[in-house]
Amino acid sequence: MSSTLPIIPIRWRRPDENTLYENVYKHGTPNFHPFPTVTDVVCAAHCPLAILHSLLHGQREPLTETRAQHLRLGYKIGNIFHDFIAHLKTRALLDNIRFTDMSQIRREFEDFTRYRGINDRAKRNVWEYYLRPWCERKLDELGNLISSSSRIFFEVQVGNAYVSFRTPSGGSVSYPLLGRIDEVDIDNRKIIERTSMGLPNETDPPRLKDFQIWLLWKTLIGIPRSRLPSFFRGINFRNFELVVETPYRDFYVDKDDYRYETLTHQAYTWIHDVFFERRVYHEAYLNRSCTYSNQIENCGFRLACYGRRGRRPYREARDEMRREFRAFYLHLAYELLWSQHLFRYQLTMLSEDELENLGRIALGRVISYQNDRIEIRLERTGMNNLLSKRESGEIGGYSIVVGTPLCGVKIFGYPESFYQDRVVLRLRQDFITPSETATLLVTDPEAVAFTEEPWFLVENIQRNLFSLETWGKIKDDTAENDPTVRFIEALFGTRRVRPEGGGGSTHDTNR
Amino acid sequence: MIRTDKNRIREIRDNVDQLISKFDTRQRRAVNATLDEWNSADDFVLPIIDGPPGTGKTTVATAAVAQYLSENPRNHVLYMCYTNFAAEQAMRKLLELGFDYTQVVRISSNPSEQGDGVIGFRNEDELSNRQRTYLNNTPVLVCTLHRAGIASRFRRDGARVVIDEFSQVNVPIFFATVSRLRRLNPRNFALFGDPYQLPIVTTQPLLYQNICSYIRGRVPQYDPIGLITQYRMHETICSAVNQLRRALGTYEIRTADRVKNQDLTSLGYRWIRTNTSPIFEEIIDPQYPVVIVNTDYLLNSNEVRMSTSWVNPGEARIAVRLAEAFNRSFIKDSGERLKPIILSPYSAQVYEIRRLLQSYSENIGECTTIYRAQGREYLCVIISFVRNNPYGFIGFLAEPQLRAQTYVACSRAQAKLVILMSFRTFLNAEHLDFDYLYRTPGAKIIDHLNL
């Protein structure tokens, strides 16, 4: 992001009471600003074009691990890296295993990857380039875990509609923010952002990772104590250390660095403009963070910015199609604002009672957790809410936050049985991580169950539209024989569209 | 596989020939257009079949698919719909034509759906090698549009693509599908649907427009192939639907001879008059296929706001009592009782009616929203339009994109249609649809219900 831009904090508009209570007809341009995630804010701070690609074109992962691309690992290295470390620590804490040498950890890794469909080459590379360096550094710490009564929570979701930031004029302004913390280590008073990015000799944290953990910390400390889960309630997170952990180094983040405040204001301005500023395409392009000849290596959207669109002359009707599609991108984004973002506001701005009365959530307590099943005892009208959504066929499963709507560990389950005031849910296999086991072992934790719409489908549509917009053919004859090129040129260009062929059944008979 | 079972191919071909021989000219033209190729000089052939309710869109589409595959057994077809329900319907039609589970498969996003020609999975890596082989070798693959990307991986280059119920396929979804299918080099896209039926639920007016309307807007000379004969409803119900089509500014449809006089008694139900309360006798009399009842004089019939929805307690109560009356009065020789469906545009009213229905020990009928009823048909339909105010406000029922609720609701009925509405609200404020509906030839108007 260009640092020459003036910092003008935006007064963030949140939904009014009628909108929060869904007493208005959801229609047209929303009367509130978006509720971004930490990833969105980091993406906007990374580059204005990146946030445009993210929010309008459905592109994901603005920052990627470049070495994983070079090694062609082909899947999410960060997830394996993070999940295995969570698994290791949980095993040490829960099963009283002392990890003292690397071969023991290597064996544990082999067991861990066995049922995850990871091929041998990838397994070897992940171990060699990411896990081995990290484990060697942390061997002492891992060995001591068993002797401490550490309380470690992984993947803690935090959300707050009023995260306060200082302004250049000395005042303050608040923005909504939602994110997920990789690890909260209560006894060592650390909040950790773990990343597979970073190289052995680097002296600075990977791009914007320090900013990311700072945003997450700001979100967490802004949550009113009464709305924290019982297992966090007595803890003062303000004096926790913020750590960015790469495989090779730990970076401690200065919480008072004013650059972060500046980045935040600029990022929110861009996020606002993507939704509500007509000239945002032009402005974002002018203020982009890199150029074709000087690209940011770990930017995940390089293909979106510098793809082959300029070098593929067919289809000829590209400009007309792009003009049409731009309106769709924005309206699909508004659709998400009215559904997904409004729901985030509701979760963070309404009390739990109000949410329950609205039928948006069901409150309960975790009774038991075994293997892939969780049993929750629901309170008051919770059961009716869950049942009515199920009967109306609106859902396939439920999201469950162990904790409060503002802070907790989020999992996903399919209802298996309902009886009296209890519901048993089968957890989705790919969602079960050892970290959740640890959280759920907290005595009698509160839980919130709710349903979420498949919002990712809207992003998929945006992404596919953008893909079609940027796709093309180079050669005349290939384009001439490509039905998709022909179709688009017929619809947006000079060819004709007809409802039927020359007459009769002209279909091929011997293909 | 279809190429290995010559007898089955012959059986399918016979069934299709038999079916197509019963088709009218428009339906045959639609089949031929579906089989046409895009590749002709400078034009692109994009068959769009405009099929009003009951005109056999899915029947025509599946007949075209069957004919294509019986002639080109090595080729593949991808049959897509917006909803899972529509996909199930298409699958059922194909099975009726003689296809079996080695020739047609449906993919679902629900992993618990397995067997009987259905494979449920979320991600491709959940599939076993056997399932992959099955998907790769099965000539017809049925799925929803959101699964187009995954489905295309199991189709051969040049596969045919059929998209059913395009009223719910808006422009971005359509182009996203084109994008997902582009590596497949599809030989054509055949679109079936009724452009005047309900669009997807969205907050954005721009996203209401279906792909047919969009193409017609971009290419003014484009004229879809319209099906004009309906095989679903009694001719008086068809008249009501035609009144609404007139209000929507489109062509009228005609009734096939075999359903012209299709009432509840001709469908095997006996009217046990003694079981009918005299209050409801006129309404449920099968000789009146369309009955429009004024609910202004009912007790508690004012609209009540519930969050963003509306409920009309008086109308809900009368709808349930009518359902009970139908249930008690119409019985088949087998003892099966008629279970009418109650439709309403408002979800709050649906919840209220369901609550009342639950107070009966037996299942006397069902209730659902008009949105959910789209694509379905019912013997007997009771519609509760809910709104009742002196100002003529009818909310989204007056909106250009959502007024199709009335059209969709009325066209679900096969033999009996009962409309409950406030005349002071719907008829006195120049609401064209309701004014036309009120003037349906042959409709029985009940202005005052003496309870």
CSV table of C-alpha atoms in Angstrom, one decimal, chain A residues 21-30 320-321 323-325 327-336 338-339 358 388-389 391-394 412 414 426 428-430 457-458 460-469 471-473 479-488 490-511, chain B residues 29-30 32-33 35-49 67-68 71-75 109-112 122-123 126 146 157-160 170-183 185-187 189 201-209 211 214-215 218-219 221-225 305-308 351 354 358 372 396 399 401-402:
chain,number,residue,atom,x,y,z
A,21,TYR,CA,-33.2,-7.2,14.4
A,22,GLU,CA,-34.0,-8.0,10.8
A,23,ASN,CA,-37.0,-5.7,10.8
A,24,VAL,CA,-36.0,-4.2,7.5
A,25,TYR,CA,-36.4,-5.7,4.0
A,26,LYS,CA,-32.9,-6.6,3.0
A,27,HIS,CA,-32.7,-5.0,-0.4
A,28,GLY,CA,-30.3,-3.1,-2.6
A,29,THR,CA,-27.2,-1.3,-1.3
A,30,PRO,CA,-26.6,-2.1,2.3
A,320,GLU,CA,-18.0,-5.4,-23.3
A,321,MET,CA,-18.1,-8.5,-21.2
A,323,ARG,CA,-18.2,-3.9,-18.4
A,324,GLU,CA,-21.2,-6.2,-17.8
A,325,PHE,CA,-19.4,-8.4,-15.3
A,327,ALA,CA,-21.8,-4.8,-12.0
A,328,PHE,CA,-22.3,-8.4,-11.1
A,329,TYR,CA,-19.1,-8.6,-8.9
A,330,LEU,CA,-20.3,-5.6,-6.8
A,331,HIS,CA,-23.9,-6.9,-6.4
A,332,LEU,CA,-22.6,-10.3,-5.4
A,333,ALA,CA,-20.5,-8.6,-2.8
A,334,TYR,CA,-23.5,-6.7,-1.6
A,335,GLU,CA,-25.3,-10.0,-1.3
A,336,LEU,CA,-22.6,-11.2,1.0
A,338,TRP,CA,-26.5,-8.5,3.6
A,339,SER,CA,-26.0,-12.1,4.7
A,358,LEU,CA,-34.1,-13.9,17.0
A,388,SER,CA,-37.1,-25.5,13.1
A,389,LYS,CA,-34.1,-24.8,10.9
A,391,GLU,CA,-37.2,-29.2,9.6
A,392,SER,CA,-37.4,-26.4,7.1
A,393,GLY,CA,-34.5,-28.1,5.3
A,394,GLU,CA,-32.4,-25.0,5.4
A,412,PHE,CA,-18.7,-27.9,12.5
A,414,TYR,CA,-24.0,-32.7,11.5
A,426,ARG,CA,-21.1,-35.8,14.4
A,428,ARG,CA,-16.9,-33.1,10.2
A,429,GLN,CA,-13.8,-35.2,9.8
A,430,ASP,CA,-11.7,-32.6,8.2
A,457,LEU,CA,-20.8,-20.3,-3.2
A,458,VAL,CA,-21.1,-16.5,-3.8
A,460,ASN,CA,-17.0,-19.2,-6.1
A,461,ILE,CA,-19.3,-17.4,-8.6
A,462,GLN,CA,-17.2,-14.2,-8.4
A,463,ARG,CA,-14.1,-16.2,-8.9
A,464,ASN,CA,-15.5,-18.1,-11.9
A,465,LEU,CA,-16.8,-14.9,-13.5
A,466,PHE,CA,-13.3,-13.3,-13.1
A,467,SER,CA,-11.7,-16.4,-14.5
A,468,LEU,CA,-13.9,-16.3,-17.6
A,469,GLU,CA,-13.2,-12.6,-17.9
A,471,TRP,CA,-9.3,-16.2,-20.0
A,472,GLY,CA,-8.8,-16.3,-23.7
A,473,LYS,CA,-7.2,-17.9,-26.7
A,479,ALA,CA,-10.4,-19.5,-31.0
A,480,GLU,CA,-12.5,-20.3,-34.1
A,481,ASN,CA,-13.1,-23.8,-32.9
A,482,ASP,CA,-13.6,-23.1,-29.2
A,483,PRO,CA,-17.3,-23.1,-28.4
A,484,THR,CA,-16.9,-20.8,-25.3
A,485,VAL,CA,-15.1,-18.2,-27.4
A,486,ARG,CA,-17.7,-18.4,-30.0
A,487,PHE,CA,-20.5,-18.2,-27.5
A,488,ILE,CA,-19.1,-15.1,-25.8
A,490,ALA,CA,-21.9,-14.1,-30.2
A,491,LEU,CA,-23.4,-12.7,-27.0
A,492,PHE,CA,-21.1,-9.7,-26.5
A,493,GLY,CA,-19.7,-9.2,-29.9
A,494,THR,CA,-20.6,-9.3,-33.6
A,495,ARG,CA,-21.6,-12.9,-34.1
A,496,ARG,CA,-25.3,-13.9,-33.9
A,497,VAL,CA,-27.1,-16.1,-31.4
A,498,ARG,CA,-29.9,-18.3,-32.8
A,499,PRO,CA,-32.3,-20.6,-30.9
A,500,GLU,CA,-31.9,-23.5,-33.3
A,501,GLY,CA,-29.8,-24.7,-36.2
A,502,GLY,CA,-30.6,-25.0,-39.8
A,503,GLY,CA,-33.5,-27.3,-39.2
A,504,GLY,CA,-34.0,-30.8,-38.2
A,505,SER,CA,-31.7,-32.9,-36.2
A,506,THR,CA,-28.2,-31.8,-37.2
A,507,HIS,CA,-26.5,-33.4,-34.3
A,508,ASP,CA,-23.5,-35.6,-35.0
A,509,THR,CA,-23.9,-39.3,-35.0
A,510,ASN,CA,-20.5,-40.7,-35.0
A,511,ARG,CA,-18.3,-38.9,-32.6
B,29,ARG,CA,-38.9,-28.5,-32.5
B,30,ALA,CA,-37.5,-28.2,-29.0
B,32,ASN,CA,-34.3,-31.0,-32.4
B,33,ALA,CA,-33.0,-27.6,-31.3
B,35,LEU,CA,-29.7,-31.7,-30.4
B,36,ASP,CA,-28.4,-29.0,-32.7
B,37,GLU,CA,-24.7,-27.9,-32.6
B,38,TRP,CA,-23.2,-24.5,-32.0
B,39,ASN,CA,-20.9,-24.9,-35.0
B,40,SER,CA,-22.6,-23.2,-37.9
B,41,ALA,CA,-20.9,-20.4,-39.9
B,42,ASP,CA,-20.8,-17.3,-37.9
B,43,ASP,CA,-23.7,-18.0,-35.6
B,44,PHE,CA,-23.9,-19.6,-32.3
B,45,VAL,CA,-26.8,-21.9,-31.7
B,46,LEU,CA,-28.1,-21.6,-28.2
B,47,PRO,CA,-31.5,-23.3,-27.8
B,48,ILE,CA,-33.6,-21.8,-25.1
B,49,ILE,CA,-36.9,-23.6,-24.5
B,67,GLN,CA,-32.5,-39.6,-28.2
B,68,TYR,CA,-29.0,-38.1,-28.4
B,71,GLU,CA,-27.8,-42.2,-31.4
B,72,ASN,CA,-24.3,-41.4,-29.9
B,73,PRO,CA,-23.7,-44.0,-27.2
B,74,ARG,CA,-20.1,-43.0,-26.7
B,75,ASN,CA,-20.9,-39.4,-25.9
B,109,SER,CA,-23.0,-32.4,-2.0
B,110,ASN,CA,-24.5,-34.4,0.9
B,111,PRO,CA,-22.1,-37.3,1.7
B,112,SER,CA,-24.8,-39.3,3.4
B,122,ARG,CA,-18.1,-32.7,-0.8
B,123,ASN,CA,-14.6,-32.9,-2.2
B,126,GLU,CA,-13.5,-38.3,-0.9
B,146,HIS,CA,-22.8,-25.2,-8.2
B,157,ASP,CA,-14.6,-33.4,-24.2
B,158,GLY,CA,-17.5,-32.1,-26.2
B,159,ALA,CA,-20.2,-33.3,-23.8
B,160,ARG,CA,-23.7,-31.9,-24.3
B,170,ASN,CA,-29.3,-15.8,-13.0
B,171,VAL,CA,-26.6,-14.2,-15.2
B,172,PRO,CA,-23.6,-14.5,-12.9
B,173,ILE,CA,-24.5,-18.2,-12.1
B,174,PHE,CA,-24.8,-18.9,-15.8
B,175,PHE,CA,-21.5,-17.4,-16.8
B,176,ALA,CA,-19.8,-18.9,-13.8
B,177,THR,CA,-21.1,-22.3,-15.1
B,178,VAL,CA,-19.8,-21.5,-18.6
B,179,SER,CA,-16.5,-20.7,-17.0
B,180,ARG,CA,-16.3,-24.0,-15.1
B,181,LEU,CA,-17.3,-25.9,-18.2
B,182,ARG,CA,-15.0,-24.3,-20.7
B,183,ARG,CA,-12.3,-26.9,-20.7
B,185,ASN,CA,-15.7,-27.6,-24.9
B,186,PRO,CA,-19.4,-28.3,-24.7
B,187,ARG,CA,-21.1,-28.8,-28.0
B,189,PHE,CA,-25.9,-25.3,-24.0
B,201,VAL,CA,-33.8,-15.4,-3.4
B,202,THR,CA,-31.5,-12.4,-3.4
B,203,THR,CA,-31.2,-9.0,-1.9
B,204,GLN,CA,-30.0,-7.5,-5.2
B,205,PRO,CA,-32.4,-6.6,-8.0
B,206,LEU,CA,-29.7,-6.9,-10.6
B,207,LEU,CA,-29.3,-10.6,-9.7
B,208,TYR,CA,-33.0,-11.4,-10.2
B,209,GLN,CA,-32.7,-11.4,-13.9
B,211,ILE,CA,-30.3,-15.9,-18.3
B,214,TYR,CA,-30.7,-11.3,-20.2
B,215,ILE,CA,-30.1,-12.9,-23.6
B,218,ARG,CA,-28.9,-8.3,-25.4
B,219,VAL,CA,-30.1,-9.9,-28.6
B,221,GLN,CA,-34.1,-10.6,-32.4
B,222,TYR,CA,-33.6,-13.8,-30.4
B,223,ASP,CA,-36.9,-15.7,-30.0
B,224,PRO,CA,-36.9,-18.7,-27.7
B,225,ILE,CA,-38.8,-21.8,-28.7
B,305,ARG,CA,-46.2,-8.0,11.1
B,306,MET,CA,-43.8,-10.7,12.4
B,307,SER,CA,-40.2,-9.4,12.0
B,308,THR,CA,-39.9,-8.9,8.2
B,351,TYR,CA,-45.2,-21.3,10.4
B,354,ARG,CA,-48.0,-25.5,10.3
B,358,GLN,CA,-49.9,-30.0,14.1
B,372,ARG,CA,-40.4,-24.0,-2.2
B,396,PHE,CA,-43.2,-7.8,-2.7
B,399,GLU,CA,-42.6,-6.0,-7.2
B,401,GLN,CA,-39.4,-9.6,-10.0
B,402,LEU,CA,-41.4,-11.2,-7.2
